[in-house]
Tab-separated table of C-alpha atoms in Angstrom:
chain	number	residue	atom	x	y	z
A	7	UNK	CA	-0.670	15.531	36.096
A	8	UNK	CA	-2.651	13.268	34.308
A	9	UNK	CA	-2.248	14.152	30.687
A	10	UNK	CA	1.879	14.388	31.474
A	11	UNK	CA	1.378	10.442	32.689
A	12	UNK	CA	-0.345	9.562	29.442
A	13	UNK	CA	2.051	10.774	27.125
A	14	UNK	CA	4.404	9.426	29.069
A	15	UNK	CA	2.544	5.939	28.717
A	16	UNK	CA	2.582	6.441	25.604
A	17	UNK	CA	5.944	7.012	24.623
A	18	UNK	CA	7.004	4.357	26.982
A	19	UNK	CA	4.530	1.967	25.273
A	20	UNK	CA	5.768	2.504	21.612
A	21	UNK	CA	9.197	2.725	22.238
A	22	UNK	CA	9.210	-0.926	23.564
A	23	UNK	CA	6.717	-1.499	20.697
A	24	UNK	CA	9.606	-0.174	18.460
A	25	UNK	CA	12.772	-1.965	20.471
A	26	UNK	CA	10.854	-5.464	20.504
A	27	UNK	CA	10.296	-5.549	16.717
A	28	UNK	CA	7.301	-5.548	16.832
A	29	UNK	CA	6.994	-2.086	14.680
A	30	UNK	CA	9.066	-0.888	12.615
A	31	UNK	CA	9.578	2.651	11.237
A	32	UNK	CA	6.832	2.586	8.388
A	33	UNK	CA	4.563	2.590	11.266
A	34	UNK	CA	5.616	6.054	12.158
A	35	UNK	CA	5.557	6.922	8.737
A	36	UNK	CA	1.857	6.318	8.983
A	37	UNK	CA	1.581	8.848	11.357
A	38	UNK	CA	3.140	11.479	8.778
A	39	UNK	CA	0.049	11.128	7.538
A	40	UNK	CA	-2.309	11.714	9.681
A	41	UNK	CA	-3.112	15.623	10.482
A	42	UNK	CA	-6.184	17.772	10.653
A	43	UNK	CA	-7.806	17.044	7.612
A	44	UNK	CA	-7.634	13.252	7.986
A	45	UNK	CA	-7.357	12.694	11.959
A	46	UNK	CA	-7.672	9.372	12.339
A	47	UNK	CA	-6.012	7.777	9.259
A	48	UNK	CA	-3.271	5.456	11.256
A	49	UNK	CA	-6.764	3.646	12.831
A	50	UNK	CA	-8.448	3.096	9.302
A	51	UNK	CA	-5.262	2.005	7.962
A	52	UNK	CA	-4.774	-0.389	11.035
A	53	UNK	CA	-8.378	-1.796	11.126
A	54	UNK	CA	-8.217	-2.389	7.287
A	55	UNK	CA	-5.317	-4.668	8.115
A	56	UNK	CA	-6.886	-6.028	11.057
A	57	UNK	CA	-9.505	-7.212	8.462
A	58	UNK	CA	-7.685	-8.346	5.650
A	59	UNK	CA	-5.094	-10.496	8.098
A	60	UNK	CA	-8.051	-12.128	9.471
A	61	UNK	CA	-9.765	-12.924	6.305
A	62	UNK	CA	-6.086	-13.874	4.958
A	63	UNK	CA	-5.600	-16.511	8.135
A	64	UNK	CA	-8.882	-17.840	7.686
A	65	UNK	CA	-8.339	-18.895	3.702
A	66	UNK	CA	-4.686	-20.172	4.948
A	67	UNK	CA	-6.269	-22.641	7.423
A	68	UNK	CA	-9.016	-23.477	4.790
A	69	UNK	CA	-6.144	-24.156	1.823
A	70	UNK	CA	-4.124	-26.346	4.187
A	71	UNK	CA	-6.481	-28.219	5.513
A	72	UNK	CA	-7.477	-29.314	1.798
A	73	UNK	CA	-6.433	-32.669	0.634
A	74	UNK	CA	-4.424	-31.770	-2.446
A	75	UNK	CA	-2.882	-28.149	-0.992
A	76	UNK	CA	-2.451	-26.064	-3.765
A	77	UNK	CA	0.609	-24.244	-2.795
A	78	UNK	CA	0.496	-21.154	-5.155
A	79	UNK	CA	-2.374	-20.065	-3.451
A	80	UNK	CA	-1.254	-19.984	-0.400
A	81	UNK	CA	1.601	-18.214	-1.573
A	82	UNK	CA	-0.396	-16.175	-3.028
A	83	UNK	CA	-2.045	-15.327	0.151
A	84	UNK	CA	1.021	-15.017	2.283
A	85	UNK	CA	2.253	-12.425	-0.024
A	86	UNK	CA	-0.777	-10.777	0.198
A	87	UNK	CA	-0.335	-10.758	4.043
A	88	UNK	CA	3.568	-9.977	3.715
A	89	UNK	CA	2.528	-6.873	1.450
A	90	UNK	CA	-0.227	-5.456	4.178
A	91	UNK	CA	2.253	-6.144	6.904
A	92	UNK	CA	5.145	-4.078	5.906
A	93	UNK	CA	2.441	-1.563	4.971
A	94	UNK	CA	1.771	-0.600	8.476
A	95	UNK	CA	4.937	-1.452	9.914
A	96	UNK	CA	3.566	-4.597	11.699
A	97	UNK	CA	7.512	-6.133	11.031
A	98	UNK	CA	6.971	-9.518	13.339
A	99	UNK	CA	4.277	-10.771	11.091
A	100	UNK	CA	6.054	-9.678	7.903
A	101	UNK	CA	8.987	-11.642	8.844
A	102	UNK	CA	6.686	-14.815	9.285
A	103	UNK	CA	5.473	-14.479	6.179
A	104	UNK	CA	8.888	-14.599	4.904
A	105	UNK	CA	9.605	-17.722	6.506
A	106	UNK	CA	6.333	-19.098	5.165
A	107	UNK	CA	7.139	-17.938	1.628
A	108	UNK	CA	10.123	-20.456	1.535
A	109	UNK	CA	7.774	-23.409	2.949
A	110	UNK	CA	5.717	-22.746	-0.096
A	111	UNK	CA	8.613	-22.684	-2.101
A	112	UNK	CA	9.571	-25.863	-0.577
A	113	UNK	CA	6.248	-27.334	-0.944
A	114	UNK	CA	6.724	-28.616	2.675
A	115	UNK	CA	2.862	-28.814	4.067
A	116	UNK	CA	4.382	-29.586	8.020
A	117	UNK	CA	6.073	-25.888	7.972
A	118	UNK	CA	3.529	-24.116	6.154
A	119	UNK	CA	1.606	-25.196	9.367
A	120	UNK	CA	4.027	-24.226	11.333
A	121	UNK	CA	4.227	-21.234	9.844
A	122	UNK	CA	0.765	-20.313	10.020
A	123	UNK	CA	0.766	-20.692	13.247
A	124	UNK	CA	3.023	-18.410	13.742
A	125	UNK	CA	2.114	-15.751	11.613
A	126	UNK	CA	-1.323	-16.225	13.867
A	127	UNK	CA	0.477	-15.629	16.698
A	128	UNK	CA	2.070	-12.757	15.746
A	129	UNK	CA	-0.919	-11.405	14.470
A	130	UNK	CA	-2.713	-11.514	17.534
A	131	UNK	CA	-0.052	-9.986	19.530
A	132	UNK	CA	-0.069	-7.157	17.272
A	133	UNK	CA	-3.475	-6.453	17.273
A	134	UNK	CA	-3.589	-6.647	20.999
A	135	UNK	CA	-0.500	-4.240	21.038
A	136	UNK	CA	-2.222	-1.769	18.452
A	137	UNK	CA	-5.697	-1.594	20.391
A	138	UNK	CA	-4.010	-0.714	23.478
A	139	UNK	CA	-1.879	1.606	21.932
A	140	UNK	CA	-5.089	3.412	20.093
A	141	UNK	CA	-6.513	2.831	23.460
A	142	UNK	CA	-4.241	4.876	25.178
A	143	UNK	CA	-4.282	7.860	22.380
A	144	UNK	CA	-7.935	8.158	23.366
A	145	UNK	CA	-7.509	8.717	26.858
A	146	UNK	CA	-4.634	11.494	25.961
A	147	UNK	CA	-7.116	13.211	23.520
A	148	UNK	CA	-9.930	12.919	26.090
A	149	UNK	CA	-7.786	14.702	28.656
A	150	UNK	CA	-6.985	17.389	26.495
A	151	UNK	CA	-3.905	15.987	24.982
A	152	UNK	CA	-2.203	14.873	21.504
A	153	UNK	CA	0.041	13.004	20.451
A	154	UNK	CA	3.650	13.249	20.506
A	155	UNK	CA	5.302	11.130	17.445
A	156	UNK	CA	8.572	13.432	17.045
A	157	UNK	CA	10.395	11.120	19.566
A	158	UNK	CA	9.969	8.483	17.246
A	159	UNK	CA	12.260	10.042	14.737
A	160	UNK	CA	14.699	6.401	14.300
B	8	UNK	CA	6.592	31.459	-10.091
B	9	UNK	CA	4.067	32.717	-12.578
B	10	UNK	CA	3.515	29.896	-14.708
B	11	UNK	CA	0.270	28.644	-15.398
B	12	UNK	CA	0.409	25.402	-14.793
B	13	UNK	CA	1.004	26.309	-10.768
B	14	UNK	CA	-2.571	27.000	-10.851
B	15	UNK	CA	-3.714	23.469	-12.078
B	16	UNK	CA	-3.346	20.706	-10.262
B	17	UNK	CA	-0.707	17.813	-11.699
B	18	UNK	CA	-3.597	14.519	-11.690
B	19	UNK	CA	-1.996	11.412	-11.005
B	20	UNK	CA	-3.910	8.157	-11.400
B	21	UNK	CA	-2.281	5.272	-9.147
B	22	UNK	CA	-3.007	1.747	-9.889
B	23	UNK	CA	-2.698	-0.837	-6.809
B	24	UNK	CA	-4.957	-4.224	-6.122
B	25	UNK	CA	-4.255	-3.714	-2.426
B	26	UNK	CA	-6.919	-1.686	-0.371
B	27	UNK	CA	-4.523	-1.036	2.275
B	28	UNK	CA	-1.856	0.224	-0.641
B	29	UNK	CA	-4.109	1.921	-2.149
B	30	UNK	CA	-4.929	3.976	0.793
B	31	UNK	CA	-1.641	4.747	1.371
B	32	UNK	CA	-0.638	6.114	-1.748
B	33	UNK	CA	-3.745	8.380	-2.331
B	34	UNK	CA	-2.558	9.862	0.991
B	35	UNK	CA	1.028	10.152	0.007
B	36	UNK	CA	-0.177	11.872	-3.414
B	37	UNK	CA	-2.503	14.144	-1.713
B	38	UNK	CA	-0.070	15.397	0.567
B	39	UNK	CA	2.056	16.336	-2.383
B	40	UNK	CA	-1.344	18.190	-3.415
B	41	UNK	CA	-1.799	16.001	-6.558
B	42	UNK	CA	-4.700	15.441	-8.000
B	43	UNK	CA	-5.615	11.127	-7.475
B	44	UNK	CA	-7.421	9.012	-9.505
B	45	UNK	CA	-6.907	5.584	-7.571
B	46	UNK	CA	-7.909	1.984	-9.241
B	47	UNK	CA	-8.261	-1.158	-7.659
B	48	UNK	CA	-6.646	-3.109	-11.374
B	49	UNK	CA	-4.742	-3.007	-14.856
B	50	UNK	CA	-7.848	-3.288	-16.622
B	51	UNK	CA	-9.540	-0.366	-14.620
B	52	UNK	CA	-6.771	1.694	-15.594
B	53	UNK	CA	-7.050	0.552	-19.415
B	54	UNK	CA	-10.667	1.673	-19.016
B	55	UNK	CA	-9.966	5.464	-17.477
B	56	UNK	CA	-7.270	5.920	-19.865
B	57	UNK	CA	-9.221	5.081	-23.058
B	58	UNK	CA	-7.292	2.117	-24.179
B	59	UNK	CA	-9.931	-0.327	-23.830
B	60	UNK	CA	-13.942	0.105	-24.054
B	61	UNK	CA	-15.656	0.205	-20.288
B	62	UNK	CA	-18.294	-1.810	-20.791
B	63	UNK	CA	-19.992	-4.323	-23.142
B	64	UNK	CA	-21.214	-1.783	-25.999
B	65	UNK	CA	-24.029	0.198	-27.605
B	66	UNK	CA	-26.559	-1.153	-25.521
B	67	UNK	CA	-25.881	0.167	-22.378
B	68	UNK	CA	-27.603	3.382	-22.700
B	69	UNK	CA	-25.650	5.085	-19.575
B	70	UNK	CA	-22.638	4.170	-21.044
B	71	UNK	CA	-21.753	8.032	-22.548
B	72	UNK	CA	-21.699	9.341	-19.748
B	73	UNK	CA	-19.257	6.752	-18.151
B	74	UNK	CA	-17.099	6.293	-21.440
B	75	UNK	CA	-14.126	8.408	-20.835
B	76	UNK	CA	-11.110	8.996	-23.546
B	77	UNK	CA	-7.336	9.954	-23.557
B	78	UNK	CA	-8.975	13.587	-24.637
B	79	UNK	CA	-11.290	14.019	-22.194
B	80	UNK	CA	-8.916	12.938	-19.193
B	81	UNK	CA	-5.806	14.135	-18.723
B	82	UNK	CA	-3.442	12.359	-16.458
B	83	UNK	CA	0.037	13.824	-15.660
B	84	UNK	CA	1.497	10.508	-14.395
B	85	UNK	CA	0.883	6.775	-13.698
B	86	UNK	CA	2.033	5.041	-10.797
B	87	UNK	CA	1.307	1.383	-10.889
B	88	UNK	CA	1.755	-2.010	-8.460
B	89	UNK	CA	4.000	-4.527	-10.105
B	90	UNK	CA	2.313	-7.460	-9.049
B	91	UNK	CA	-1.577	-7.498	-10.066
B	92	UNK	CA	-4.056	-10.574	-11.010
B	93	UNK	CA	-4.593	-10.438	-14.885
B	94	UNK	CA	-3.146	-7.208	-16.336
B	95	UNK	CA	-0.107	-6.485	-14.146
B	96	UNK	CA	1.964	-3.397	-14.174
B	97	UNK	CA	3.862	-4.366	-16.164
B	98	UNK	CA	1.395	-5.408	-18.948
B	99	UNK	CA	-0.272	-1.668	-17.959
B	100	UNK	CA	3.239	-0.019	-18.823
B	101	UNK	CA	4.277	-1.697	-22.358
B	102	UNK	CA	0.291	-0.878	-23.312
B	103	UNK	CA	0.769	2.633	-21.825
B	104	UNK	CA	4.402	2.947	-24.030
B	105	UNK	CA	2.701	1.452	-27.040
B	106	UNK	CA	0.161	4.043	-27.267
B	107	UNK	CA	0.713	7.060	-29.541
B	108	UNK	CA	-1.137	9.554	-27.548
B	109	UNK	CA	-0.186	7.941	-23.622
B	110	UNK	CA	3.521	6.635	-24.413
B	111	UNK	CA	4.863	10.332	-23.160
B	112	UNK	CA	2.884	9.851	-20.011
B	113	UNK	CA	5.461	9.082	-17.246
B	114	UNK	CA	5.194	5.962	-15.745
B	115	UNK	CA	6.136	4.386	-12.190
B	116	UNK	CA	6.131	1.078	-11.023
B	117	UNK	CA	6.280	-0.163	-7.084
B	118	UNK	CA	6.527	-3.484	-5.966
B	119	UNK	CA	7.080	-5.356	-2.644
B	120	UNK	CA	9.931	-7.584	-4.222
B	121	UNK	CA	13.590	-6.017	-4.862
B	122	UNK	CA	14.166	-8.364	-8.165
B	123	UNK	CA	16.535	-6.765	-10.017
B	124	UNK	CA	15.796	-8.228	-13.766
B	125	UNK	CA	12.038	-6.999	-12.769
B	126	UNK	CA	13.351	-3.845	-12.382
B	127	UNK	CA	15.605	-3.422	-15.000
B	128	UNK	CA	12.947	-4.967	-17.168
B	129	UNK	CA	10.562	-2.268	-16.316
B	130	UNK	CA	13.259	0.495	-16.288
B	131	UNK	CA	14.220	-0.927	-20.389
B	132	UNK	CA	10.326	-0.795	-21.179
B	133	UNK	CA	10.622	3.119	-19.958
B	134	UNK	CA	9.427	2.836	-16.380
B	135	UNK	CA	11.030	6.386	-14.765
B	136	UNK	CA	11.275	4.690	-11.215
B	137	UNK	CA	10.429	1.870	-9.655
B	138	UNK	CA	9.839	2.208	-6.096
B	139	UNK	CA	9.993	-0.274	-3.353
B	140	UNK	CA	6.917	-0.852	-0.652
B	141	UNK	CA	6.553	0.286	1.634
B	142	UNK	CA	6.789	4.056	-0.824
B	143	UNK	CA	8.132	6.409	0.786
B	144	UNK	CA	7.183	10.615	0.840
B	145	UNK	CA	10.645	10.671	0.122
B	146	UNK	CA	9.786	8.214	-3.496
B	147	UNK	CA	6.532	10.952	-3.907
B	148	UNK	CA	8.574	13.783	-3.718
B	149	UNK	CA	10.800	12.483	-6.930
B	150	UNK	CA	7.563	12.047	-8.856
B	151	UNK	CA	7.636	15.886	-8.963
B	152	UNK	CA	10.761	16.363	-11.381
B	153	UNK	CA	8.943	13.677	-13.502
B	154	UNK	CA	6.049	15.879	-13.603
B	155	UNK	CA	7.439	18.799	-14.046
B	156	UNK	CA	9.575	17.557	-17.241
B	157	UNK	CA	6.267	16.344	-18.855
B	158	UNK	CA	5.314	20.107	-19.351
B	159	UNK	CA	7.841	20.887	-21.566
């Protein structure tokens, strides 16, 4: 059946979300949230993310590329990003914020782009991942469905 | 239970420069069925509290019916963000503490960094927790005793 294959999808889909790193268990926590009264929190929560990395990334690229980088704002920024990260469980682009974090701290311009790269990366991946992901709990609900978070309990 | 106070709702104002943060913990505090006030900075919260005048004065004419006061408002608990541009929670707690009529408010602080002199510091200038983000429902669910104690 059709619905059966979803959730199946689903599960299958997370779980490897979960066992790459690429989520961690806030993220499921997010969905402790969610219920009846507020059904799609998890996808406001992600999309304010997805629009505060990307504004985030863009004044990173702009405060490197200056002549005289001024390092406690990008710090700034990157703990900004760290903070919204862990918020939604996005763990792979928390941890390269972490290693960015100690470029700053090092005042070492070559890793902070390095780093940024990374973190855009990571970011991208992510976002992919999500959309699929929110993709995918569409076509359950469409086909009469919901979704199953209990076997997410880590 | 029978007391009165199960009738009213305990209001909790949360203080967090995040949006993201900030839309986390208003769900996390209206799960617990608390009443939120959420604020987007220190000086925000200085403002709804009544420690500070919103606004630039007299001339404002619409300014009464914004102007709010510790009597007017009553807020059950404060849960602020440690790290905040200008007044951070820190600055929000020792002003909260220093007030005669807010100091018995509880207060509790979250931040993203475990620094342990930041949260001793906080704990010695009469934080009741400091909780570390990502907060938990578990952290929520301790605000309750907290609460509760501030009837007596």
């Amino acid at each position: 059946m059709e619905l059966n294959r979803l959730q199946r999808s689903f599960l299958e889909y997370t779980a490897a979300l979960f066992r790459e790193g690429f989520l961690d268990s806030q993220f499921s926590q997010l969905y402790q949230l969610q219920d009846e009264s507020n059904p799609e929190f998890v996808v406001e929560v992600v999309s304010l993310f997805f629009d505060d990395s990307e504004r985030l990334i863009n004044d990173l690229s702009r405060a490197l590329d200056q002549t005289n980088v001024d390092f406690k704002k990008i710090d700034a920024h990157v703990h900004q990003l760290k903070g919204s990260s862990s918020s939604i469980g996005a763990q792979r682009v928390k941890n390269s914020c972490v290693s960015f974090r100690n470029f700053c701290e090092a005042q070492n311009i070559e890793g902070c782009l390095s780093c940024l790269q990374q973190v855009q990366q990571e970011y991208l991946l992510i976002k992919n991942k999500l959309e699929a992901l929110f993709q995918l709990e569409k076509q359950i609900v469409a086909a009469g469905g919901a979704i199953n978070t209990v076997e997410w309990m880590l | 239970m029978g007391l009165v106070a199960s009738e009213t709702q305990f209001h909790v104002l949360a203080v967090d420069d995040s949006l993201i943060d900030r839309k986390l913990i208003e769900r996390l505090l209206k799960t617990s069925s608390y009443q939120v006030t959420v604020v987007d900075s220190g000086v925000k919260a200085l403002e709804f509290l009544g420690l500070i005048e919103d606004g630039c004065g007299s001339n404002d004419t619409s300014s009464n019916s914004t102007r709010r006061n510790h009597h007017e408002v009553e807020v059950n608990l404060i849960i602020t963000d440690y790290c905040m541009p200008g007044v951070t929670g820190y600055d929000l707690l020792r002003k909260i503490k220093e007030s005669t009529s807010l100091r018995n408010i509880p207060v509790v602080i979250m931040s993203s960094e475990n620094v342990p002199s930041r949260i001793s510091s906080c704990l010695e200038e009469g934080a009741e927790e400091f909780f570390l983000k990502p907060v938990q429902q578990s952290d929520v669910n301790k605000l309750r005793l907290h609460l509760l104690r501030g009837m007596g």
